mmCIF file with all atom_site columns, C-alpha atoms in Angstrom:
data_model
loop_
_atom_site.group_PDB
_atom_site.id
_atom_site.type_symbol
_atom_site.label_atom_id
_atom_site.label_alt_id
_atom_site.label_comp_id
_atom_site.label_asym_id
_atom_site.label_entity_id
_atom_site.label_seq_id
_atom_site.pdbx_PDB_ins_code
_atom_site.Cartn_x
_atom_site.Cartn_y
_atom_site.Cartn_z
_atom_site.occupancy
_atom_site.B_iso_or_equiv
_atom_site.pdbx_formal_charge
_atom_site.auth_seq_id
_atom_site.auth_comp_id
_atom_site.auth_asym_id
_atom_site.auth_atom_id
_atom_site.pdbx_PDB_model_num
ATOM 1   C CA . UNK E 1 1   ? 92.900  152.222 69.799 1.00 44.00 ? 1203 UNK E CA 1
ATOM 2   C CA . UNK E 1 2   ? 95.778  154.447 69.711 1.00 46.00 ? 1204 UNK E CA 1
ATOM 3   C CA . UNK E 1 3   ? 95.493  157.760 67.416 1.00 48.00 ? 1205 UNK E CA 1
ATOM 4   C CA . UNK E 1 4   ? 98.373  159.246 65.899 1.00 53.00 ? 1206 UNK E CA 1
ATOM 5   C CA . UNK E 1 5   ? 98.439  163.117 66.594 1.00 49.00 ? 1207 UNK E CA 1
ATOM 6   C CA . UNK E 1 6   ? 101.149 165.301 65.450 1.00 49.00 ? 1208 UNK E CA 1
ATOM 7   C CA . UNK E 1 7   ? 103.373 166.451 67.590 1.00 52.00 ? 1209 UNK E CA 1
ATOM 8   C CA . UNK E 1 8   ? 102.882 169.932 69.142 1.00 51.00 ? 1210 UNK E CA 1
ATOM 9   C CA . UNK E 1 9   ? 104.927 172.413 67.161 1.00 52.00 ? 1211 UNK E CA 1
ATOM 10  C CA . UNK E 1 10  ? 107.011 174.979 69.660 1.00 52.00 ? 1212 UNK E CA 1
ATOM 11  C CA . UNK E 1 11  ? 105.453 178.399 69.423 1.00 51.00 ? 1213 UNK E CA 1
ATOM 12  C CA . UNK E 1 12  ? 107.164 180.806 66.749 1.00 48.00 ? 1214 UNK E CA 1
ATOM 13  C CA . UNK E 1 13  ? 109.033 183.381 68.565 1.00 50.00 ? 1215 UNK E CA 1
ATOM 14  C CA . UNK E 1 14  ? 108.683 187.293 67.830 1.00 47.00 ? 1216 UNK E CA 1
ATOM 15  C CA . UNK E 1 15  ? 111.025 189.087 66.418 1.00 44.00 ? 1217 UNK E CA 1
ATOM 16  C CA . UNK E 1 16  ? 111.862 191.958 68.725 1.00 44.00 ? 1218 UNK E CA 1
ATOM 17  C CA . UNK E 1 17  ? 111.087 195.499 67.546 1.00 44.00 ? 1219 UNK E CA 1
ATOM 18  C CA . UNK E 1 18  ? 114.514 197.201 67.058 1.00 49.00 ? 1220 UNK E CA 1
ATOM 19  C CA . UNK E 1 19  ? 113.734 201.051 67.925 1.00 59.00 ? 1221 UNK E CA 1
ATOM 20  C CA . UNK E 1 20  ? 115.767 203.219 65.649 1.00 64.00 ? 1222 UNK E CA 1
ATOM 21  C CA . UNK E 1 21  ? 118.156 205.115 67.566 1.00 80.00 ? 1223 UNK E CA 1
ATOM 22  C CA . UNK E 1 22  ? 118.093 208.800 67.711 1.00 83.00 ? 1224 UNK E CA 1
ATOM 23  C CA . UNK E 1 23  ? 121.546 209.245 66.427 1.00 87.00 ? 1225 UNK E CA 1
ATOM 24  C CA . UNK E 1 24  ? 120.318 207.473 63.252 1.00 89.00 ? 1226 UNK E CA 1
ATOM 25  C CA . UNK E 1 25  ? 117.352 209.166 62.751 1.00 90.00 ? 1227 UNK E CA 1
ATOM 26  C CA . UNK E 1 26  ? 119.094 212.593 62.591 1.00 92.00 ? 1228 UNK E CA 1
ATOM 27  C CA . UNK E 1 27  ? 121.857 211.344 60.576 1.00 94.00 ? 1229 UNK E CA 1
ATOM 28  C CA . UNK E 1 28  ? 119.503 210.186 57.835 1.00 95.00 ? 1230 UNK E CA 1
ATOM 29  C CA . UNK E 1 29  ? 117.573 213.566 58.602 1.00 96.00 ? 1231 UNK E CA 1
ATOM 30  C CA . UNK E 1 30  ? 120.761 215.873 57.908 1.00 96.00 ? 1232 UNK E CA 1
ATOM 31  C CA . UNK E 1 31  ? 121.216 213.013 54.763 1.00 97.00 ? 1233 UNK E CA 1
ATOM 32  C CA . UNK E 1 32  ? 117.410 214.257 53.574 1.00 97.00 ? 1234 UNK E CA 1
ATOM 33  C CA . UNK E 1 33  ? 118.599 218.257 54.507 1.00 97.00 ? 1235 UNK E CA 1
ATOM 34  C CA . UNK E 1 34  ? 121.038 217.998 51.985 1.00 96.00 ? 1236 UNK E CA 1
ATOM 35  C CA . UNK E 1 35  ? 119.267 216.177 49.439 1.00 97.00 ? 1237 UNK E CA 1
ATOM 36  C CA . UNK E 1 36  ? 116.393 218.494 49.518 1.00 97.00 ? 1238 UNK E CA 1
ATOM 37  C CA . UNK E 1 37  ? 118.667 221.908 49.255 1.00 95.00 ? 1239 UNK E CA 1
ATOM 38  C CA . UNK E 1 38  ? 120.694 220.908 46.393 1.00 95.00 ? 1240 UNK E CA 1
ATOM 39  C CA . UNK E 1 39  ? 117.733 219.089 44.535 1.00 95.00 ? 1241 UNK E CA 1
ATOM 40  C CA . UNK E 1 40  ? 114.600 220.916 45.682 1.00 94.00 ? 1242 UNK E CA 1
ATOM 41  C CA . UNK E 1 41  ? 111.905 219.500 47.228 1.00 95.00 ? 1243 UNK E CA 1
ATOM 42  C CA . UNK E 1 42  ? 109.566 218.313 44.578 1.00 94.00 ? 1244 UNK E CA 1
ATOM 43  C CA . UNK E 1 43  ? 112.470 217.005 42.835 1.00 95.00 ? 1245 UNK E CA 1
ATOM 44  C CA . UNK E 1 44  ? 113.210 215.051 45.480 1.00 96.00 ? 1246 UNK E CA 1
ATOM 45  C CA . UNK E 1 45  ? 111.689 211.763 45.676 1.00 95.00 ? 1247 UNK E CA 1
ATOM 46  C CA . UNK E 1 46  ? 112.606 209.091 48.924 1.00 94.00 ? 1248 UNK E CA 1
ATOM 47  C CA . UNK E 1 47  ? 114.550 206.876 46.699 1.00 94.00 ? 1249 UNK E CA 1
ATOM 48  C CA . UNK E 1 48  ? 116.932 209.677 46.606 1.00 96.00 ? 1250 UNK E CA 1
ATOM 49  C CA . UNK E 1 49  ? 117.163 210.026 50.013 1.00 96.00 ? 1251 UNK E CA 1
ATOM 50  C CA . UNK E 1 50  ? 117.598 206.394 50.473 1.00 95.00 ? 1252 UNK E CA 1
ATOM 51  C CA . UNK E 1 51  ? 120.366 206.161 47.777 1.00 95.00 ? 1253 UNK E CA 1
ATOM 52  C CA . UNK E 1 52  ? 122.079 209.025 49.446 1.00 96.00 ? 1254 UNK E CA 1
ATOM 53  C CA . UNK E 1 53  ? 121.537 207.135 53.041 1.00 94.00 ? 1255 UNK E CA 1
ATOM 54  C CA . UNK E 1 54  ? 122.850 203.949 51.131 1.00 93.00 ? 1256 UNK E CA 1
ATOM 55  C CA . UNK E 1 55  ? 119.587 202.388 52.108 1.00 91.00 ? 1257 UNK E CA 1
ATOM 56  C CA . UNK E 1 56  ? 116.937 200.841 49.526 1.00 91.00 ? 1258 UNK E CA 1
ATOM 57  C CA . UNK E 1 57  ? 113.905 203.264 49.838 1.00 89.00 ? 1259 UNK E CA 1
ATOM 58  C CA . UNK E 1 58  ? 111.404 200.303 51.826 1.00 89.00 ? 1260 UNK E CA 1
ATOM 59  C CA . UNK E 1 59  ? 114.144 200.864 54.829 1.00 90.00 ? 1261 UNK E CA 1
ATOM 60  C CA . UNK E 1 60  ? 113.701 204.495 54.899 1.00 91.00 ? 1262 UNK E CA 1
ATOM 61  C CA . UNK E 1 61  ? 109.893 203.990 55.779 1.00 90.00 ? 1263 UNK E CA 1
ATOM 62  C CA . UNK E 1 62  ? 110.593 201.917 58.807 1.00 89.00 ? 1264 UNK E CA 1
ATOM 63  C CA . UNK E 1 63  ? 112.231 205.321 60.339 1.00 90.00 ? 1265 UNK E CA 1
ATOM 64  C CA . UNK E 1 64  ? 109.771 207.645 58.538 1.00 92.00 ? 1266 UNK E CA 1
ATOM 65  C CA . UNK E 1 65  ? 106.349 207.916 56.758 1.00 92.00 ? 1267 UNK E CA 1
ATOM 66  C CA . UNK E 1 66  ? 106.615 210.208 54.310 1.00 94.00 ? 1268 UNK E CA 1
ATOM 67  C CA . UNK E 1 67  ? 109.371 212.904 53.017 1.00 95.00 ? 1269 UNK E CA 1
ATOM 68  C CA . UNK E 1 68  ? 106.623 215.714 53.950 1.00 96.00 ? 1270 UNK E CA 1
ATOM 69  C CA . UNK E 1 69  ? 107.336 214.277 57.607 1.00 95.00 ? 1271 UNK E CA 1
ATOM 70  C CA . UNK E 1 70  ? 110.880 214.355 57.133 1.00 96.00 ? 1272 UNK E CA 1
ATOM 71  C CA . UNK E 1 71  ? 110.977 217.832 55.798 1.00 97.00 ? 1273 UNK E CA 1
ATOM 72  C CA . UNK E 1 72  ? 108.847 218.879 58.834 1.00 97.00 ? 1274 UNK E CA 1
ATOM 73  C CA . UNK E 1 73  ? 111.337 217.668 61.000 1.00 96.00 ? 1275 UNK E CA 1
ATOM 74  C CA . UNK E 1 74  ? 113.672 219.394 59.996 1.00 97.00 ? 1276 UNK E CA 1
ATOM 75  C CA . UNK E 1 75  ? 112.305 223.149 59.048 1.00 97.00 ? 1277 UNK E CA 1
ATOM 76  C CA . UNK E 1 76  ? 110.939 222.689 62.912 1.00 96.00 ? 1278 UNK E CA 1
ATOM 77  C CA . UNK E 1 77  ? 114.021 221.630 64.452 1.00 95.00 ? 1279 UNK E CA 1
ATOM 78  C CA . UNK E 1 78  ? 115.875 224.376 63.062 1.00 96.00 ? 1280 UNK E CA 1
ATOM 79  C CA . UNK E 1 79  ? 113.341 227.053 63.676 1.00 96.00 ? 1281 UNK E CA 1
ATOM 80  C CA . UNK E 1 80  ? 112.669 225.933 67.433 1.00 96.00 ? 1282 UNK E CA 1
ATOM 81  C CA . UNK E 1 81  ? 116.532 226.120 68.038 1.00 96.00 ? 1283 UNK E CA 1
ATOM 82  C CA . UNK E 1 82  ? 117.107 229.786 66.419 1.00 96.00 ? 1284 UNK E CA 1
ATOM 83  C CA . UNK E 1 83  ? 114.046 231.128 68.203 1.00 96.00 ? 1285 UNK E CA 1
ATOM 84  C CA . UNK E 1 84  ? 115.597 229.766 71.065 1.00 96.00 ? 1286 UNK E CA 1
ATOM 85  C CA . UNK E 1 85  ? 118.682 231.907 70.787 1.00 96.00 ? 1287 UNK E CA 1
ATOM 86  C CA . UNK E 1 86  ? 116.591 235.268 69.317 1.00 97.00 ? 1288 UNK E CA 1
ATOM 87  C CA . UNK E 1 87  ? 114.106 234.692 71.656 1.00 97.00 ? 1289 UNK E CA 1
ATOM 88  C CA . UNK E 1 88  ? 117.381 235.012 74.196 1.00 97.00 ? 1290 UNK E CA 1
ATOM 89  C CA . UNK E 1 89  ? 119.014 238.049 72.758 1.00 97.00 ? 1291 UNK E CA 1
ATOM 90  C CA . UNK E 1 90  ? 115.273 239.869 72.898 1.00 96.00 ? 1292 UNK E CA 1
ATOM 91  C CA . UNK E 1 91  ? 114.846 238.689 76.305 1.00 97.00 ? 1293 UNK E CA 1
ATOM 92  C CA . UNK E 1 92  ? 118.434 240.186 77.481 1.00 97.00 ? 1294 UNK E CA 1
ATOM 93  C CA . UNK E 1 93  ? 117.771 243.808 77.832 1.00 95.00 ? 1295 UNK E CA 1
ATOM 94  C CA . UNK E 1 94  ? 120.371 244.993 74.993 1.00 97.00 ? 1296 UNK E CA 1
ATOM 95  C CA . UNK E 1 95  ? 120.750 248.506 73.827 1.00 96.00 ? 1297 UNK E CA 1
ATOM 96  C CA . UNK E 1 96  ? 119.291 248.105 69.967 1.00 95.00 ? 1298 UNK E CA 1
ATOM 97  C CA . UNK E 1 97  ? 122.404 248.130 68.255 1.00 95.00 ? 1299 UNK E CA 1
ATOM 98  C CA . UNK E 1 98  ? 123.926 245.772 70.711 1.00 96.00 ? 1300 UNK E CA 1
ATOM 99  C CA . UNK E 1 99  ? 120.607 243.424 69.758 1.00 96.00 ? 1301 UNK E CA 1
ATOM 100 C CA . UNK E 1 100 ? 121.342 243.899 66.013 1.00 95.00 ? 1302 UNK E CA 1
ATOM 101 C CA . UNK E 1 101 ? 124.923 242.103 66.130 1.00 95.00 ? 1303 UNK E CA 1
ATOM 102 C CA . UNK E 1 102 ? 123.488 239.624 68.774 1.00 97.00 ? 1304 UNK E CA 1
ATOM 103 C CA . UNK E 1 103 ? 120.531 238.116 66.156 1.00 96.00 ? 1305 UNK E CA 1
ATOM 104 C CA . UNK E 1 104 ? 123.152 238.598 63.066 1.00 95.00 ? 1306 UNK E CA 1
ATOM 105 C CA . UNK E 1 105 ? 125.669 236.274 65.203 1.00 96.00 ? 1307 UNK E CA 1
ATOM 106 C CA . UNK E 1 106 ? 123.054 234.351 66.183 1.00 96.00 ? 1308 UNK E CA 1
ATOM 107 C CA . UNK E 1 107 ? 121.835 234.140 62.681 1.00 96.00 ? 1309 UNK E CA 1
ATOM 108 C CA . UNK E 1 108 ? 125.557 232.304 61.390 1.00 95.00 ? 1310 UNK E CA 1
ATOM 109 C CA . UNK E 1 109 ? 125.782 229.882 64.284 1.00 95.00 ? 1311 UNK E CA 1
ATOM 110 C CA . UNK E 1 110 ? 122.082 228.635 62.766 1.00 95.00 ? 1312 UNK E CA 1
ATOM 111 C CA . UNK E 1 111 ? 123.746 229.156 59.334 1.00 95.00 ? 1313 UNK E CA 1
ATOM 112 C CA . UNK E 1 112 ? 126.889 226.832 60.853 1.00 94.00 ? 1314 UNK E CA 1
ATOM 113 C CA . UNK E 1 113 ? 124.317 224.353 62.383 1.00 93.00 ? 1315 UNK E CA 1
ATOM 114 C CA . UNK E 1 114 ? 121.667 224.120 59.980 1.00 94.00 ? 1316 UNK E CA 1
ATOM 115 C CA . UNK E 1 115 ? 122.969 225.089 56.377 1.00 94.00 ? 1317 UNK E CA 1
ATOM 116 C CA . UNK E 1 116 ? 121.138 222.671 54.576 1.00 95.00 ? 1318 UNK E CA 1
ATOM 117 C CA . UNK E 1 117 ? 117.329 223.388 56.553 1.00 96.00 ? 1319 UNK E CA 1
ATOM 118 C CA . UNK E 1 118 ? 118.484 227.091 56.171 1.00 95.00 ? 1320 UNK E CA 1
ATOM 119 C CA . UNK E 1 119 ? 118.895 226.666 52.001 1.00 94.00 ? 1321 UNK E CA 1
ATOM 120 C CA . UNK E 1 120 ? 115.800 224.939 52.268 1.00 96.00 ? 1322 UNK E CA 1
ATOM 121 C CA . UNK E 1 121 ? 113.932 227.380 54.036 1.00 94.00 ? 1323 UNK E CA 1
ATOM 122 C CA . UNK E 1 122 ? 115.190 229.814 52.062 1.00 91.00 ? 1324 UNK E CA 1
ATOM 123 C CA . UNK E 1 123 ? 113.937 228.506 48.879 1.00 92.00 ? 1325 UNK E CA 1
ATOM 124 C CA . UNK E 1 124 ? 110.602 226.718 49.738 1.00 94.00 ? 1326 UNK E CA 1
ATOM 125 C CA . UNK E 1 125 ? 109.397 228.262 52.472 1.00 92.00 ? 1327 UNK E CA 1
ATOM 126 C CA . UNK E 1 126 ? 106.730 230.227 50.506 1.00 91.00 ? 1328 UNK E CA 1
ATOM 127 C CA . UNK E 1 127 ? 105.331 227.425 48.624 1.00 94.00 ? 1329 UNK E CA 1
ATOM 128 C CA . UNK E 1 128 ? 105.310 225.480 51.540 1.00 95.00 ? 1330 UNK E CA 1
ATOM 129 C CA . UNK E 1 129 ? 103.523 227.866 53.830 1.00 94.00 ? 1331 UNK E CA 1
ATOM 130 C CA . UNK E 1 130 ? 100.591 227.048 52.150 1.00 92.00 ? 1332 UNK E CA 1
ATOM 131 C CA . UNK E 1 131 ? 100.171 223.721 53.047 1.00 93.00 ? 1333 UNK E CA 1
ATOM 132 C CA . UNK E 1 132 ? 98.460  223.621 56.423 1.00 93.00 ? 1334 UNK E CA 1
ATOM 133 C CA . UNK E 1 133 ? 101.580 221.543 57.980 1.00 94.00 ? 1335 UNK E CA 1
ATOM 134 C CA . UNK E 1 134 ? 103.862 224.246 57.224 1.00 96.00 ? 1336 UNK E CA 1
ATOM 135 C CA . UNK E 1 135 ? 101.888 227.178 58.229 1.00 94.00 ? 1337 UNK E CA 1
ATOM 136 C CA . UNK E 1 136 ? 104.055 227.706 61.167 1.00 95.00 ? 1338 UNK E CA 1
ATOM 137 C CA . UNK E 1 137 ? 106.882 228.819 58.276 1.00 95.00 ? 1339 UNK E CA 1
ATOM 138 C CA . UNK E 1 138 ? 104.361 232.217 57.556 1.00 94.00 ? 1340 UNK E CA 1
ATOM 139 C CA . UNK E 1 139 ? 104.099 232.523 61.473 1.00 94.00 ? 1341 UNK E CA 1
ATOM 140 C CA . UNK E 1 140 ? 107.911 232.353 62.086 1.00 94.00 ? 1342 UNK E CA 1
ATOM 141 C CA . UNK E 1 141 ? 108.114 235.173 59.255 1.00 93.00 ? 1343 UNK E CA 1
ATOM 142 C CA . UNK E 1 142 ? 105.863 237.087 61.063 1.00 94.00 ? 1344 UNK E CA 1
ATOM 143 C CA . UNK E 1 143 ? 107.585 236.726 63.864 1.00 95.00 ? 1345 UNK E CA 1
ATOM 144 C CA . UNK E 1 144 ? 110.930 237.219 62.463 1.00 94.00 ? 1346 UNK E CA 1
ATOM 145 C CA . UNK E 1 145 ? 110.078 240.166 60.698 1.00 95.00 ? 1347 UNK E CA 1
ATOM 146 C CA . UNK E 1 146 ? 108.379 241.627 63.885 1.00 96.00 ? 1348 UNK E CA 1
ATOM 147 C CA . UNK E 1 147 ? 111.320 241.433 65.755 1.00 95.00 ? 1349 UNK E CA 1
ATOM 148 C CA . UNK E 1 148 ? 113.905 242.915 63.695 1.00 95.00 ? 1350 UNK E CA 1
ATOM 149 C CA . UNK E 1 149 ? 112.016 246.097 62.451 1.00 96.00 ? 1351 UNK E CA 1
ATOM 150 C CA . UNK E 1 150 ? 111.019 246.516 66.168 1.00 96.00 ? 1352 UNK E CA 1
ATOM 151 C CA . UNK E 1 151 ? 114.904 246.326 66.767 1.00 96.00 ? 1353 UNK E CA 1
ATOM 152 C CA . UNK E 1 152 ? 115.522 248.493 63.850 1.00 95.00 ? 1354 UNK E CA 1
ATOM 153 C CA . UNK E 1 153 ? 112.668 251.292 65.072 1.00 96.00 ? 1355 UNK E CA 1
ATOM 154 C CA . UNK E 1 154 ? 113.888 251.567 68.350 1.00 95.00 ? 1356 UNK E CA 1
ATOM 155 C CA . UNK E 1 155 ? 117.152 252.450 67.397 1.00 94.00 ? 1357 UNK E CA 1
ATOM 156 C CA . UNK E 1 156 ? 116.101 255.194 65.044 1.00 94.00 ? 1358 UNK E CA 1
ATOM 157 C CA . UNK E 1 157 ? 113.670 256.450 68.442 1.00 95.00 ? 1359 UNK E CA 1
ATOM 158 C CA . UNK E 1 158 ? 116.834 256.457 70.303 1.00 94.00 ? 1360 UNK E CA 1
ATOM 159 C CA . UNK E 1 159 ? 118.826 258.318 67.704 1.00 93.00 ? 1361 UNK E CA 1
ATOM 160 C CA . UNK E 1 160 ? 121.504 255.547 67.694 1.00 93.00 ? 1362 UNK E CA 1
ATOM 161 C CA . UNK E 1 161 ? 120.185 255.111 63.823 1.00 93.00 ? 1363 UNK E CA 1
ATOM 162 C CA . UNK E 1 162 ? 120.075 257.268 61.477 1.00 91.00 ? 1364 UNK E CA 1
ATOM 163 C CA . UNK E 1 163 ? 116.698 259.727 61.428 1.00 91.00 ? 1365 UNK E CA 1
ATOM 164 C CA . UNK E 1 164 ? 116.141 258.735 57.816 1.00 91.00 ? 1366 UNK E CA 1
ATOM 165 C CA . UNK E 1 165 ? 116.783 255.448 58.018 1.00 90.00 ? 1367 UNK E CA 1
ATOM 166 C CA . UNK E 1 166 ? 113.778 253.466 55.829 1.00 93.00 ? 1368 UNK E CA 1
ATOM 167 C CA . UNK E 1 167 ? 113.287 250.778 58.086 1.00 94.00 ? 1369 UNK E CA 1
ATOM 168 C CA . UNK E 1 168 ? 111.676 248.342 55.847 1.00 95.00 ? 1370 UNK E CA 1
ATOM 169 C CA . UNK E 1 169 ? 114.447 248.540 53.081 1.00 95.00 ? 1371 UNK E CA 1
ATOM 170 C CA . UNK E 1 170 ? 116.785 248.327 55.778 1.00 93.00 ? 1372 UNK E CA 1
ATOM 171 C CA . UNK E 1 171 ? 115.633 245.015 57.238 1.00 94.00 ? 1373 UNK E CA 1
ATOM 172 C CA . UNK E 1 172 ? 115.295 243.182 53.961 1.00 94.00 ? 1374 UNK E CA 1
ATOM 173 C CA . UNK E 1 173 ? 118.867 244.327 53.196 1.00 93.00 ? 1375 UNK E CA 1
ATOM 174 C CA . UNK E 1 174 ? 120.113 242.726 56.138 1.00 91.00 ? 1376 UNK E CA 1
ATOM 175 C CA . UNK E 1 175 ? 117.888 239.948 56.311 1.00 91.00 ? 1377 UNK E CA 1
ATOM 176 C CA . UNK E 1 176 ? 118.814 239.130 52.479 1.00 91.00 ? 1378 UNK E CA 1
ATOM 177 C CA . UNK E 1 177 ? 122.869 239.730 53.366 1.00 90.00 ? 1379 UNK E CA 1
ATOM 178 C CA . UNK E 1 178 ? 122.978 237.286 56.195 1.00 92.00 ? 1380 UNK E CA 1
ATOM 179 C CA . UNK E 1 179 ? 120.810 234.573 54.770 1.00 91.00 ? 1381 UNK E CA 1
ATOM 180 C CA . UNK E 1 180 ? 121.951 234.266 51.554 1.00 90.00 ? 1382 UNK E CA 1
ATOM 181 C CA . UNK E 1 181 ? 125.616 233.043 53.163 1.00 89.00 ? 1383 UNK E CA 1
ATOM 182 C CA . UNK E 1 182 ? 124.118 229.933 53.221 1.00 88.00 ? 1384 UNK E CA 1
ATOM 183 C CA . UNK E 1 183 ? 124.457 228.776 49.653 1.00 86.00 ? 1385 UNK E CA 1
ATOM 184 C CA . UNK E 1 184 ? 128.449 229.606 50.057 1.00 88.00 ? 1386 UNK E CA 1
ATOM 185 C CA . UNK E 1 185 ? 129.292 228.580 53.655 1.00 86.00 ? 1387 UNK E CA 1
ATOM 186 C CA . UNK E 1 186 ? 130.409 225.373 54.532 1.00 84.00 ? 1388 UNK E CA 1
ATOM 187 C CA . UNK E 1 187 ? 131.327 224.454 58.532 1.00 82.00 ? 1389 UNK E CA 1
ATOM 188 C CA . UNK E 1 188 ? 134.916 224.303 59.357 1.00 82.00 ? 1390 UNK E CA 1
ATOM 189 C CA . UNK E 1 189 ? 136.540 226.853 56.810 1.00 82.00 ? 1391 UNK E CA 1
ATOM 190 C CA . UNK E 1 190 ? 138.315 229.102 57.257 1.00 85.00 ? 1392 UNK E CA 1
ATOM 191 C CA . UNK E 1 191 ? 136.721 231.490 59.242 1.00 87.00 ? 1393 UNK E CA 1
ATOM 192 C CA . UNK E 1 192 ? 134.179 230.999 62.216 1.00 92.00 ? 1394 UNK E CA 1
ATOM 193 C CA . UNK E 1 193 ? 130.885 231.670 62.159 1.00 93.00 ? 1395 UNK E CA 1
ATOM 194 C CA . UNK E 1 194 ? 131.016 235.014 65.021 1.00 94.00 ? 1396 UNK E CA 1
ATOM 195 C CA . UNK E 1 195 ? 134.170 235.461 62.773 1.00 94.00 ? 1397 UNK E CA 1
ATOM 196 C CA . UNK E 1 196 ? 131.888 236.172 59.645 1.00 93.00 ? 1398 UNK E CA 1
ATOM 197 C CA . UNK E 1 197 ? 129.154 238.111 61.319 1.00 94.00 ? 1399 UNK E CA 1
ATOM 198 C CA . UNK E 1 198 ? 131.805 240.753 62.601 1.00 93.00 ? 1400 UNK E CA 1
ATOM 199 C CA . UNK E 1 199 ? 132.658 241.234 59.330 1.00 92.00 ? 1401 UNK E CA 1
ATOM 200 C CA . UNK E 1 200 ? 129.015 241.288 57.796 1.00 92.00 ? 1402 UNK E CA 1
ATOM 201 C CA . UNK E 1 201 ? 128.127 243.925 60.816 1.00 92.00 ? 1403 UNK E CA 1
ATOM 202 C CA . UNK E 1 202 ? 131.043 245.885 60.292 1.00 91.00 ? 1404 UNK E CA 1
ATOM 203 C CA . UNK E 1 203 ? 129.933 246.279 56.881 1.00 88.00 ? 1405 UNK E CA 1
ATOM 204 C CA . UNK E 1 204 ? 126.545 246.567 57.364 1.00 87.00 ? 1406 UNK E CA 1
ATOM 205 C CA . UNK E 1 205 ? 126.652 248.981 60.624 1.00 88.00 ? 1407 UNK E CA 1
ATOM 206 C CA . UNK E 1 206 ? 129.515 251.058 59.580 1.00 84.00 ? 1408 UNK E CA 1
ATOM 207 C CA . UNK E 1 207 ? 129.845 250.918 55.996 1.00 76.00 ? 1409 UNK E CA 1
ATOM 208 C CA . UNK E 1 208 ? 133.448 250.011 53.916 1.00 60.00 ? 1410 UNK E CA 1
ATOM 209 C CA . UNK E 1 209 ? 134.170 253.730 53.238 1.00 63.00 ? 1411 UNK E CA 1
ATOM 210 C CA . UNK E 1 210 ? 137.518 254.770 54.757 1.00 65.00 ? 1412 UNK E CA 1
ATOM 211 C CA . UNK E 1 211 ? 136.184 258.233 56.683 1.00 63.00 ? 1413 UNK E CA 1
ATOM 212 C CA . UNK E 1 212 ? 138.227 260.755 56.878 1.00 64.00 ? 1414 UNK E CA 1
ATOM 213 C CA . UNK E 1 213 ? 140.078 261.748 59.959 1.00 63.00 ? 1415 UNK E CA 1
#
């Protein structure tokens, strides 16, 4: 006696996983960069970042898993790329005032690059350093601040700065003066990034006194 079984059923197909591109993921980074320096990181929630991606938030978590992670990227990416170039400029030998204008230029290319991880930096880095995944923010300080009173000291050693320069005072001032351009400066105005940091060294190396002749 015949039995009536159902007919096999074809097998579902998979939906193939769609990697998100690279060029994505940093455009929706650079998105978060800006969201974060004009809002502030607590403030800053991933809907946000989603609304200012034009993406509902659930979309943002298929490229990301938290906006800790995404901040991370970013802080890292910029600091990895402007140790790159002072790592460089250390590296090259340079007399030390010669090294001076090479990290300040340095310093506004990152500024150009990275405004928006640069503003963030700037304001959160010391709350964030706390956190074990940011740590490496107190290291880089370290680091940072290693390098440019080193810079600063061996120019006083070789008489090229003053005798009674105060060192410390010194690099703060300069550290402060650079930095700080990135809550103003916006890429492609009006004047170049090397363009600025003349100026700013000019200023900073030999003063805006006229001196007499």
């Amino acid at each position: 006696m015949p039995t009536n079984k159902p007919a096999a059923q074809p097998a579902a197909k998979k939906k193939p996983q769609v990697t998100p591109s690279p060029e994505r993921r940093r455009e929706l980074l650079d998105t978060a960069a800006e969201v974060f320096a004009a809002q502030g990181y607590n403030a800053t929630t991933v809907r946000k970042i989603a609304d200012a991606a034009g993406m509902l938030a659930g979309s943002l978590y298929y490229h990301f898993d938290s906006k800790e992670s995404m901040l991370d990227e970013i802080l890292s990416a910029f600091l990895t790329e402007l140790w790159d170039g002072y790592d460089a400029v250390l590296a090259a030998g340079l007399g030390p005032r010669e090294t001076i204008e090479a990290l300040v230029t340095e310093s506004f290319r990152e500024i150009d690059r990275h405004r928006a991880a640069v503003a963030i930096y700037q304001k959160e880095s010391r709350t964030l350093s706390a956190q074990p995944r940011f740590h490496y923010l107190s290291d880089s300080q370290q680091k940072f601040e290693k390098a440019w009173l080193g810079t600063l000291e061996r120019g006083v050693a070789a008489k090229v700065f003053r005798a009674d320069l105060d060192i410390r005072l010194t690099y703060r001032f300069v550290r402060d003066t650079v930095w700080v351009a990135a809550s103003w400066y916006r890429p492609g105005g009006q004047h170049s990034p090397d363009e600025i940091a003349r100026q700013y060294l000019s200023m900073v190396l030999d003063g805006i006194a006229l001196r007499p002749t």
